[in-house]
XYZ file of N, CA and C in Angstrom:
825
model
N 214.280 7.298 59.392
C 213.551 7.948 57.639
C 214.698 8.616 57.346
N 215.891 7.926 56.039
C 216.827 7.715 55.924
C 216.122 8.941 54.542
N 216.705 9.796 53.794
C 216.414 10.338 52.810
C 216.814 12.528 52.356
N 217.374 12.085 51.308
C 218.762 13.292 50.612
C 217.157 14.428 50.714
N 216.494 14.500 50.674
C 215.267 15.289 50.407
C 214.654 15.388 51.548
N 213.993 14.401 53.161
C 213.347 14.714 54.124
C 214.232 15.471 55.260
N 213.969 16.524 55.350
C 214.678 16.126 56.962
C 215.134 14.866 58.187
N 216.193 14.800 58.086
C 216.435 14.103 58.974
C 217.534 13.918 60.330
N 217.110 13.843 61.253
C 217.474 13.410 62.698
C 218.400 12.995 62.365
N 220.163 14.325 62.992
C 221.348 13.804 63.271
C 221.869 13.722 64.428
N 221.437 13.680 65.599
C 221.476 12.634 66.577
C 220.143 13.580 67.723
N 220.354 12.807 69.051
C 219.489 13.614 69.855
C 219.310 12.449 70.952
N 219.826 13.544 72.086
C 219.939 13.701 73.305
C 219.617 14.488 74.391
N 219.977 14.105 75.402
C 219.350 14.465 77.470
C 220.219 14.885 77.870
N 220.454 15.625 78.496
C 221.286 15.448 80.280
C 220.272 15.205 81.291
N 219.225 14.949 81.896
C 219.137 13.579 82.025
C 219.687 12.619 82.753
N 220.058 11.833 83.620
C 220.835 10.376 83.694
C 219.181 9.122 83.862
N 219.276 9.185 84.503
C 217.977 8.247 84.772
C 216.169 8.202 84.698
N 215.632 7.641 83.984
C 214.289 7.727 83.689
C 213.430 8.873 84.866
N 213.734 8.691 86.490
C 212.731 9.165 86.435
C 213.106 11.351 86.882
N 214.403 11.208 86.311
C 214.483 12.815 86.099
C 214.471 12.934 84.977
N 213.509 12.376 83.896
C 214.011 12.511 82.642
C 212.801 13.664 82.635
N 213.071 14.781 82.231
C 211.862 15.732 81.879
C 211.750 16.687 80.030
N 213.425 17.007 79.715
C 213.888 16.993 78.773
C 214.764 16.823 77.719
N 214.831 16.698 76.158
C 215.493 16.428 75.467
C 215.731 16.644 74.554
N 216.899 16.994 73.724
C 217.267 17.338 72.272
C 216.707 16.455 70.899
N 216.766 17.958 70.015
C 217.113 17.215 68.693
C 217.303 18.063 67.310
N 218.970 17.143 67.012
C 219.905 18.104 66.186
C 219.041 17.016 64.662
N 219.315 18.442 63.588
C 218.729 18.510 62.618
C 219.603 18.762 61.553
N 218.840 19.509 60.734
C 220.243 19.953 59.693
C 220.046 21.352 59.328
N 220.697 22.733 58.810
C 220.717 23.970 59.613
C 220.021 23.856 58.021
N 218.518 24.522 57.225
C 218.263 24.987 56.252
C 218.348 26.552 55.015
N 218.539 26.954 57.129
C 218.598 28.233 56.169
C 216.658 29.370 56.317
N 216.065 28.390 55.609
C 215.085 29.378 54.569
C 214.021 27.893 54.451
N 212.495 28.666 53.925
C 212.122 28.069 53.186
C 211.594 28.912 51.784
N 210.466 27.226 51.315
C 210.167 27.647 49.992
C 210.139 29.057 49.628
N 208.773 29.530 50.711
C 207.105 30.440 50.549
C 208.256 31.989 50.048
N 209.126 31.396 51.604
C 210.608 32.668 52.311
C 211.081 33.306 51.055
N 211.870 32.298 50.798
C 212.546 32.207 49.206
C 211.333 32.634 47.891
N 209.753 32.929 47.699
C 210.070 32.802 46.405
C 209.074 35.102 46.318
N 208.846 34.349 47.504
C 208.515 36.289 48.302
C 209.953 37.179 48.066
N 211.494 36.337 48.470
C 212.312 37.892 48.381
C 212.844 37.643 46.840
N 212.700 36.514 46.357
C 212.842 37.070 44.076
C 212.354 35.699 43.372
N 212.638 35.942 42.166
C 212.256 35.397 41.402
C 212.525 33.907 40.497
N 212.287 32.862 40.331
C 213.589 32.036 40.564
C 213.549 32.177 39.070
N 214.647 31.609 38.902
C 215.098 31.790 37.723
C 214.789 29.539 37.412
N 214.680 29.687 36.087
C 213.771 28.371 35.207
C 214.882 27.614 36.302
N 216.540 27.057 36.070
C 216.973 25.943 35.949
C 217.274 25.435 37.891
N 216.644 26.187 38.209
C 216.762 26.355 39.677
C 214.926 26.081 40.667
N 214.151 26.246 39.607
C 212.716 25.034 39.600
C 212.945 24.171 39.373
N 213.578 24.000 37.745
C 214.517 22.225 38.071
C 213.933 21.327 38.621
N 215.230 22.041 39.349
C 215.561 21.677 40.402
C 215.484 21.383 41.880
N 214.488 22.177 42.117
C 213.529 21.736 43.283
C 212.606 21.123 42.873
N 212.252 21.341 41.712
C 211.068 19.949 41.803
C 211.247 18.980 41.835
N 212.650 19.109 41.132
C 212.946 17.470 41.680
C 213.543 16.967 42.052
N 213.646 17.953 43.432
C 213.861 16.814 44.402
C 212.908 17.124 45.376
N 211.588 18.026 44.785
C 210.452 17.645 45.640
C 210.421 16.356 45.361
N 209.910 15.609 44.223
C 209.304 15.171 43.963
C 210.042 12.978 44.549
N 211.364 13.818 44.103
C 212.825 12.183 44.462
C 212.052 11.894 45.976
N 211.623 13.258 47.271
C 211.320 13.236 48.517
C 209.639 13.372 48.658
N 208.678 13.507 47.506
C 206.913 12.918 48.025
C 206.738 12.563 48.653
N 205.910 13.523 49.192
C 204.757 14.164 50.430
C 203.404 15.252 50.010
N 202.895 15.307 50.846
C 202.044 16.712 50.155
C 202.525 17.465 51.426
N 203.013 19.153 50.514
C 203.430 19.817 49.824
C 202.837 20.947 50.193
N 203.569 22.152 50.899
C 203.337 23.201 50.386
C 204.382 24.088 50.537
N 204.274 25.849 50.215
C 206.408 25.374 50.139
C 206.772 25.896 51.822
N 206.009 26.199 52.937
C 206.306 26.838 53.943
C 206.800 25.180 54.631
N 206.047 24.160 53.686
C 207.097 22.761 54.346
C 208.393 22.692 53.729
N 208.530 23.091 53.164
C 210.181 22.746 51.873
C 211.464 23.498 52.285
N 212.617 22.829 53.158
C 213.779 24.536 53.036
C 214.363 23.594 52.796
N 215.850 25.140 52.499
C 216.022 24.936 51.535
C 217.271 25.710 52.032
N 218.330 25.364 51.560
C 219.750 26.186 52.588
C 220.384 26.692 51.104
N 221.754 27.124 51.153
C 222.464 27.954 50.798
C 222.910 27.901 48.815
N 223.053 25.862 48.911
C 222.963 25.250 48.148
C 222.623 25.388 46.903
N 220.899 25.371 47.250
C 219.808 25.080 46.847
C 218.778 23.893 46.893
N 220.056 23.718 48.314
C 219.592 21.518 48.434
C 217.962 21.580 48.979
N 216.945 20.902 48.614
C 215.458 20.920 49.245
C 215.413 19.983 50.289
N 214.601 20.345 51.318
C 214.299 19.108 52.271
C 212.684 19.217 52.967
N 211.665 17.746 52.630
C 210.764 18.047 52.783
C 210.854 18.581 54.610
N 209.941 19.154 55.171
C 209.706 19.564 57.076
C 208.738 18.942 57.327
N 207.674 19.111 56.811
C 206.579 17.902 56.950
C 205.978 17.146 56.260
N 205.479 16.645 57.027
C 204.257 15.642 55.940
C 203.944 16.099 55.282
N 202.400 17.274 56.120
C 201.068 17.111 56.245
C 200.273 16.271 55.888
N 199.810 15.484 55.275
C 198.381 14.845 54.464
C 199.427 13.846 54.643
N 200.677 14.016 54.835
C 200.878 12.158 54.312
C 200.590 10.922 55.041
N 200.192 9.977 54.850
C 199.970 8.667 55.688
C 199.437 7.965 54.593
N 199.130 6.730 54.858
C 198.462 6.174 54.758
C 198.026 6.116 53.535
N 197.477 5.958 52.229
C 196.878 6.549 51.237
C 195.174 5.962 51.304
N 194.510 4.740 52.445
C 193.362 5.042 52.472
C 192.821 5.982 53.787
N 193.772 5.756 54.576
C 193.105 6.967 55.785
C 192.574 7.985 55.480
N 191.380 8.748 56.032
C 190.505 9.442 56.753
C 191.397 11.180 55.798
N 190.886 12.019 55.014
C 191.742 13.123 54.497
C 190.698 14.362 54.604
N 190.426 15.163 55.117
C 189.572 16.079 55.339
C 189.840 16.975 54.649
N 189.300 17.550 54.088
C 189.221 19.601 53.546
C 190.153 20.528 53.725
N 190.591 20.421 55.480
C 190.871 20.915 55.698
C 191.859 20.681 56.834
N 192.391 20.139 56.507
C 193.786 19.885 57.246
C 195.138 20.077 55.816
N 195.426 21.085 54.804
C 196.066 21.141 53.719
C 195.723 22.512 53.474
N 196.248 23.826 53.729
C 197.408 24.920 52.619
C 195.847 25.152 51.861
N 194.961 25.776 51.901
C 193.935 25.488 50.458
C 194.440 25.591 49.507
N 195.724 26.709 49.169
C 195.383 27.647 48.040
C 196.768 25.209 46.881
N 196.784 25.169 47.811
C 197.859 23.984 47.192
C 196.690 22.406 47.623
N 196.119 22.558 47.488
C 195.177 21.336 47.722
C 194.065 20.653 46.496
N 194.445 19.117 45.957
C 193.747 18.506 45.323
C 192.421 18.774 45.324
N 191.411 18.705 44.288
C 190.330 18.337 44.695
C 189.367 17.810 44.934
N 189.969 17.019 44.907
C 189.000 15.563 45.179
C 189.552 16.271 47.286
N 190.609 16.867 47.513
C 190.236 17.060 48.951
C 189.486 18.230 49.984
N 189.598 18.987 49.110
C 188.463 19.219 48.286
C 186.964 19.524 48.757
N 186.411 18.348 48.086
C 184.586 18.016 48.269
C 185.097 16.725 49.309
N 185.802 15.943 49.231
C 186.531 14.429 50.006
C 185.210 14.328 49.059
N 184.937 13.898 47.476
C 184.706 13.537 46.268
C 184.675 11.537 46.562
N 186.478 11.423 46.401
C 186.492 10.002 45.965
C 188.180 9.479 47.222
N 187.617 8.043 47.182
C 189.108 7.607 47.226
C 190.642 7.841 47.165
N 191.723 8.886 48.056
C 191.965 9.127 47.946
C 193.563 8.359 47.622
N 194.346 9.184 46.374
C 195.599 7.906 46.315
C 197.091 9.069 46.611
N 198.149 9.060 46.374
C 198.998 9.214 46.841
C 199.216 10.483 45.425
N 198.359 11.053 43.785
C 198.349 11.662 43.412
C 197.528 13.056 44.224
N 197.373 12.623 44.989
C 197.235 14.332 46.203
C 198.260 14.518 46.606
N 199.607 14.283 46.403
C 200.725 14.857 46.852
C 201.497 15.540 44.974
N 200.925 14.781 44.193
C 201.419 15.859 42.809
C 200.698 17.225 42.292
N 199.229 16.571 42.925
C 199.091 17.907 42.453
C 199.568 18.806 43.483
N 199.886 18.649 44.670
C 200.687 19.816 45.457
C 201.898 20.888 44.917
N 202.826 19.441 43.293
C 204.324 19.810 43.791
C 203.405 20.879 42.046
N 202.376 20.654 41.870
C 201.837 20.956 40.427
C 201.564 22.453 41.297
N 200.785 23.112 42.049
C 200.715 23.918 42.009
C 201.698 25.287 42.787
N 203.036 24.019 43.752
C 204.130 25.500 43.431
C 205.043 24.818 42.131
N 204.823 24.629 41.340
C 205.742 24.721 40.768
C 205.865 25.950 39.958
N 203.998 25.668 40.029
C 203.472 26.702 38.740
C 203.828 28.291 40.020
N 203.206 27.957 41.036
C 203.634 29.066 42.323
C 205.043 30.200 41.627
N 205.993 28.899 41.813
C 207.218 29.689 41.083
C 208.090 29.874 39.964
N 207.386 29.222 38.461
C 207.453 30.190 36.743
C 205.923 31.264 37.838
N 205.642 31.698 37.508
C 204.109 32.316 37.316
C 204.652 33.527 38.240
N 205.090 33.586 39.724
C 205.195 34.536 40.995
C 204.050 35.018 41.865
N 202.735 34.265 42.062
C 201.989 34.082 42.765
C 201.226 32.845 42.679
N 200.238 32.455 43.770
C 200.032 31.195 42.950
C 198.615 30.974 42.574
N 198.949 29.898 41.502
C 198.052 29.870 40.592
C 196.410 29.560 40.801
N 196.172 29.047 42.264
C 194.830 29.087 43.121
C 194.472 29.760 44.329
N 193.986 29.996 44.208
C 193.660 31.290 45.653
C 192.095 31.729 45.838
N 191.927 30.482 45.983
C 190.496 30.261 46.091
C 190.696 31.406 48.055
N 188.626 31.622 48.203
C 188.708 32.661 49.201
C 188.386 31.902 50.434
N 187.812 30.593 49.507
C 187.188 29.466 50.854
C 187.178 27.906 49.993
N 186.600 26.501 50.077
C 186.625 25.617 49.535
C 186.010 25.532 48.314
N 184.722 26.318 48.460
C 183.923 25.952 46.829
C 184.518 26.930 46.143
N 185.426 28.324 46.423
C 185.873 28.922 45.176
C 187.262 28.357 45.197
N 187.945 28.354 45.919
C 189.059 27.552 45.132
C 189.114 26.772 44.115
N 187.920 25.583 44.399
C 187.244 24.629 43.240
C 187.090 25.561 42.319
N 186.290 26.045 41.940
C 185.545 26.959 41.227
C 186.958 27.398 40.497
N 187.730 28.469 41.032
C 189.440 28.671 40.386
C 190.379 27.820 40.145
N 190.474 26.346 40.290
C 190.843 25.178 39.872
C 190.415 24.882 38.477
N 188.839 25.535 38.306
C 187.746 25.223 37.487
C 188.206 25.594 36.159
N 188.087 26.845 36.259
C 188.464 27.973 35.596
C 189.619 27.558 34.901
N 190.285 26.745 35.329
C 191.859 27.021 34.470
C 191.779 24.942 33.473
N 191.378 24.107 34.490
C 191.133 22.606 34.747
C 189.919 22.425 33.062
N 188.971 22.829 34.148
C 187.770 22.703 32.690
C 186.806 22.373 33.948
N 186.042 22.562 33.649
C 185.063 21.570 34.570
C 184.878 20.129 33.746
N 184.448 19.335 35.437
C 184.541 17.633 34.771
C 184.236 17.099 33.955
N 184.937 16.180 32.990
C 183.826 15.511 32.115
C 182.859 14.512 32.487
N 181.282 13.907 32.424
C 180.050 13.487 32.690
C 181.191 11.218 32.812
N 182.311 11.271 32.216
C 182.837 10.214 32.662
C 183.865 10.398 34.224
N 184.294 11.889 34.286
C 184.388 11.540 35.245
C 183.087 12.298 36.407
N 182.641 12.877 36.569
C 181.704 13.126 37.897
C 180.854 11.224 38.060
N 180.926 10.566 36.512
C 179.941 9.765 37.128
C 181.119 8.382 38.291
N 182.034 8.845 37.861
C 183.165 7.727 39.795
C 183.238 8.328 40.446
N 182.483 9.954 41.199
C 182.887 9.940 41.810
C 181.364 9.886 43.203
N 182.262 9.077 44.186
C 181.805 7.972 45.384
C 180.976 9.656 45.685
N 181.089 10.697 46.321
C 180.225 11.680 47.067
C 179.093 11.902 46.005
N 177.740 11.693 46.291
C 176.480 11.928 45.799
C 176.715 13.427 45.466
N 176.430 14.319 47.064
C 176.181 15.552 46.822
C 177.965 16.375 45.518
N 178.708 15.391 46.496
C 180.078 15.682 45.175
C 179.019 16.285 43.597
N 178.568 14.606 43.041
C 177.862 14.998 42.086
C 176.878 15.755 41.365
N 176.124 16.083 42.014
C 175.145 17.189 42.151
C 175.433 18.162 41.824
N 176.385 18.336 42.779
C 177.232 19.916 42.666
C 177.811 20.513 41.802
N 178.502 19.400 41.033
C 179.368 19.262 40.076
C 178.577 19.469 38.555
N 177.795 19.488 38.835
C 176.614 19.033 37.937
C 175.978 19.973 37.292
N 175.703 20.727 38.914
C 174.461 22.441 38.057
C 175.980 23.587 38.010
N 177.243 23.439 37.278
C 178.302 24.030 37.859
C 178.034 24.919 36.147
N 178.570 26.008 35.962
C 178.954 26.354 34.228
C 179.650 25.100 34.074
N 179.362 24.925 32.115
C 180.743 25.076 31.669
C 181.151 25.321 31.632
N 182.468 24.450 32.502
C 184.412 25.731 31.552
C 184.926 25.159 30.368
N 185.913 25.181 30.142
C 186.778 24.763 29.039
C 188.361 24.696 29.618
N 188.799 23.908 29.370
C 190.225 23.626 30.006
C 190.865 25.221 28.704
N 191.500 25.427 29.993
C 192.993 25.887 29.975
C 194.492 26.086 28.908
N 194.377 27.238 28.042
C 195.910 26.460 27.795
C 197.478 27.031 28.818
N 198.069 26.540 29.534
C 198.653 26.784 30.455
C 199.800 27.361 29.744
N 199.847 27.085 28.376
C 200.963 28.124 27.809
C 200.492 30.187 27.089
N 198.877 30.207 27.440
C 198.704 31.640 27.404
C 198.562 31.863 28.852
N 198.999 31.427 30.363
C 199.502 31.570 31.179
C 200.535 32.109 31.678
N 201.731 30.663 30.991
C 202.584 31.226 31.263
C 203.615 31.184 30.066
N 203.651 32.103 29.005
C 203.492 32.736 27.718
C 205.219 32.283 27.090
N 206.642 32.831 29.086
C 207.524 32.450 28.072
C 208.224 31.516 29.054
N 207.929 30.433 29.516
C 207.817 29.505 29.766
C 208.171 28.509 29.054
N 209.483 26.649 28.995
C 210.059 26.029 28.075
C 208.329 24.869 28.500
N 208.587 24.861 27.167
C 207.453 24.013 26.690
C 207.225 22.584 27.596
N 208.435 22.380 28.110
C 209.024 21.303 28.464
C 208.518 21.151 29.524
N 208.525 22.148 31.580
C 207.622 23.165 32.063
C 206.081 22.650 31.887
N 205.899 22.944 31.405
C 204.261 23.165 30.825
C 203.536 21.724 30.870
N 204.180 21.309 30.221
C 203.949 19.545 29.757
C 204.135 18.991 31.547
N 205.585 19.498 32.072
C 204.910 18.567 33.457
C 203.904 19.067 34.435
N 203.501 20.110 34.065
C 202.475 20.933 35.132
C 200.684 20.411 34.045
N 200.746 20.597 33.168
C 199.367 19.618 31.831
C 200.159 18.824 33.881
N 200.341 17.568 33.428
C 201.117 16.136 33.226
C 200.540 16.112 34.943
N 200.012 17.176 35.789
C 199.787 17.071 37.875
C 199.070 17.653 37.283
N 198.444 18.619 37.028
C 197.296 19.291 37.560
C 195.906 18.432 36.076
N 195.549 17.701 36.998
C 194.607 17.102 36.119
C 193.841 17.020 37.042
N 193.104 16.706 37.609
C 191.543 17.044 37.514
C 190.990 15.856 38.282
N 191.376 14.303 37.107
C 191.300 12.710 37.449
C 192.237 12.701 38.429
N 192.909 11.987 39.577
C 193.290 11.814 40.276
C 194.250 10.642 39.998
N 193.361 10.048 38.978
C 194.190 8.697 38.405
C 195.054 8.420 37.042
N 194.349 9.769 36.393
C 194.843 10.339 35.811
C 196.698 10.902 35.387
N 196.061 12.114 36.594
C 198.321 13.102 37.174
C 199.646 11.386 36.917
N 200.321 12.480 36.811
C 201.500 11.549 37.245
C 202.011 10.954 38.262
N 202.403 9.526 38.125
C 202.945 8.953 39.584
C 204.776 10.425 39.936
N 204.905 10.480 40.926
C 206.632 11.193 41.506
C 207.408 9.894 41.009
N 207.685 8.513 39.975
C 208.375 8.329 39.106
C 207.914 8.278 37.916
N 207.174 8.960 37.883
C 206.930 8.592 35.655
C 207.949 10.218 35.969
N 206.872 11.630 37.076
C 207.633 12.461 36.796
C 208.855 12.821 37.395
N 209.531 11.974 37.882
C 211.051 12.605 37.413
C 211.571 11.277 36.200
N 210.789 10.995 35.298
C 210.876 10.067 33.705
C 211.108 11.968 32.882
N 210.353 12.768 32.912
C 209.807 13.431 32.048
C 210.710 14.525 31.628
N 210.940 14.861 30.645
C 212.289 15.606 29.778
C 212.827 16.513 31.090
N 212.052 17.426 31.417
C 212.697 18.379 32.145
C 213.654 18.473 33.164
N 213.842 17.461 33.694
C 214.472 17.010 34.275
C 215.879 15.838 34.459
N 215.575 16.025 33.017
C 216.719 14.174 32.772
C 218.384 15.330 32.954
N 218.763 16.795 33.640
C 219.853 17.177 33.337
C 220.725 16.389 35.132
N 219.534 17.140 35.535
C 219.049 15.933 36.940
C 219.429 14.995 37.862
N 218.430 14.287 36.675
C 218.419 12.565 36.941
C 219.510 11.611 37.401
N 219.413 10.976 38.518
C 220.238 9.479 38.280
C 219.011 8.355 39.254
N 219.133 8.349 38.400
C 217.714 7.063 38.601
C 218.906 5.604 39.893
N 220.091 5.728 40.168
C 220.130 4.563 40.698
C 220.176 5.052 41.731
N 220.058 6.416 42.572
C 220.027 7.885 43.007
C 218.755 7.927 44.158
N 217.221 7.574 43.868
C 216.055 7.460 43.710
C 214.890 6.388 44.051
N 215.995 5.932 45.325
C 215.456 5.129 45.514
C 214.192 5.351 47.158
N 213.055 4.666 46.842
C 211.795 4.324 48.168
C 212.239 3.944 48.947
N 211.815 4.414 50.201
C 211.808 4.616 51.418
C 211.600 2.971 51.926
N 211.871 2.656 52.841
C 211.042 1.112 53.050
C 210.120 2.032 54.143
N 208.446 1.336 54.068
C 207.050 2.563 54.489
C 206.975 2.110 56.137
N 206.987 3.344 56.518
C 207.056 3.837 57.590
C 206.315 2.584 58.939
N 206.610 2.084 60.011
C 206.356 0.917 61.088
C 205.252 2.187 62.262
N 203.984 1.497 61.319
C 202.634 2.951 62.224
C 202.485 1.592 62.937
N 203.000 -0.075 63.673
C 202.744 -0.120 64.640
C 202.414 0.021 65.835
N 203.351 0.745 66.599
C 204.745 1.607 68.151
C 202.955 2.528 67.892
N 202.615 3.659 66.727
C 202.593 4.726 66.884
C 200.880 4.446 67.448
N 199.910 3.075 66.975
C 198.864 2.663 67.135
C 198.180 1.918 67.928
N 199.266 1.399 69.072
C 199.306 0.843 70.416
C 198.834 2.119 71.235
N 197.625 1.106 71.882
C 198.020 2.760 73.531
C 198.879 2.324 74.223
N 199.041 3.216 74.531
C 200.743 3.637 75.457
C 200.079 4.601 75.948
N 200.346 4.298 77.259
C 200.784 5.603 78.732
C 201.036 6.489 78.722
N 200.858 7.596 79.756
C 202.360 8.583 79.307
C 203.281 8.336 79.920
N 203.873 7.320 80.923
C 204.516 5.905 81.418
C 205.545 5.880 80.406
N 204.731 5.141 79.743
C 204.525 3.997 78.298
C 205.908 5.041 77.273
N 205.218 5.573 77.430
C 205.774 6.729 76.368
C 207.282 6.732 76.101
N 207.237 7.459 78.206
C 208.515 8.721 78.402
C 209.501 7.579 78.604
N 209.326 5.875 78.909
C 210.423 4.915 78.781
C 210.341 4.855 77.518
N 209.851 4.152 77.087
C 210.258 4.646 75.219
C 211.339 4.968 74.646
N 211.117 6.247 74.774
C 211.658 7.407 74.725
C 212.653 7.646 75.500
N 213.280 7.827 76.222
C 214.402 7.603 77.066
C 215.474 6.074 76.021
N 214.752 5.516 76.196
C 215.685 4.056 75.470
C 215.473 4.405 74.613
N 215.227 5.038 73.465
C 215.143 4.845 72.012
C 216.035 6.949 72.537
N 216.156 7.423 72.725
C 217.862 8.150 72.597
C 219.128 7.581 73.441
N 218.265 7.097 74.432
C 219.816 6.054 74.762
C 220.369 5.168 73.558
N 219.310 4.445 72.579
C 220.254 3.670 71.351
C 220.383 4.034 70.363
N 219.958 5.569 69.741
C 220.107 6.617 69.519
C 221.421 6.576 68.553
N 221.842 6.339 66.776
C 223.395 5.771 66.791
C 223.130 7.991 66.107
N 223.944 8.523 66.686
C 224.663 9.846 65.751
C 224.672 8.953 64.646
N 224.970 10.526 64.015
C 225.866 10.619 62.233
C 226.323 10.464 61.856
N 227.434 9.975 61.726
C 228.553 9.861 61.166
C 230.260 11.254 62.078
N 229.495 12.327 60.893
C 230.044 13.281 61.288
C 230.006 14.565 62.235
N 228.761 14.458 62.799
C 227.882 14.725 64.863
C 228.846 13.726 65.070
N 228.747 12.369 65.401
C 229.634 11.141 66.231
C 231.274 11.813 65.456
N 231.939 12.654 64.650
C 233.058 12.359 64.915
C 233.174 14.398 65.381
N 232.365 14.715 65.430
C 232.352 16.498 65.843
C 232.179 16.240 67.628
N 231.759 14.929 67.712
C 231.805 15.132 69.641
C 232.335 14.206 69.685
N 233.708 13.664 68.945
C 234.600 12.968 69.201
C 236.139 14.081 69.537
N 236.118 15.034 68.825
C 236.518 16.228 68.072
C 236.646 17.094 69.549
N 235.458 17.373 69.744
C 234.942 18.425 70.996
C 235.428 18.277 72.269
N 235.753 15.764 72.501
C 235.506 15.540 74.066
C 237.725 15.681 73.460
């Protein structure tokens, strides 16, 4: 998996010389220094850093929470953990990701999930960077939903009719009617272009949210854009993962992968220098 904004494997090696002695192996990855969650606790981020970090999230987008995002001293960001990221039609439950960054459709399992669950997470993280605290801080999954609707407003009848879960439809129709809040009142000193990004991401209807590609094209990120470098990674091949393998078969496959792995040029050069 090779992407500038996804943590990469620089090298993998083992000291064991044969398969029957194979017990340990070592993964070499870039040193990043800290994660976004820790950084936000240490300091309030400037708007230009928020721009650059959110731009990088969109480039390497998967389901996110701040602790999954590593940052080095140059403010370069890499995604460490894919969380819910998988085939869009795979089952996702309301208890898998950190609650405060969870898309509303995941909380109630109310409709088919698309990749815009990830866009919701980016919007939550971006708002937290600008606000200095989590935007939606629910105590449980229903309280989380209410915290969301205090800002987004309760769903329209048209959207409620699209919900696949009858229980979800019934629950939504019983809620008190709440009007959508203007994010400018919550973030009065924030660049209007940043507010537009949040308004495009934090929508209850996942079909109405922007995609990662659409997000990258918004004016807020224009100074960082390099469209020719915003290539999409090829789909991950799940065939081996889905095949039933014994522990011994996995061991053999892993050992073979280690022996045939080609390290990055920088690592290969440092090995030659050491020798």
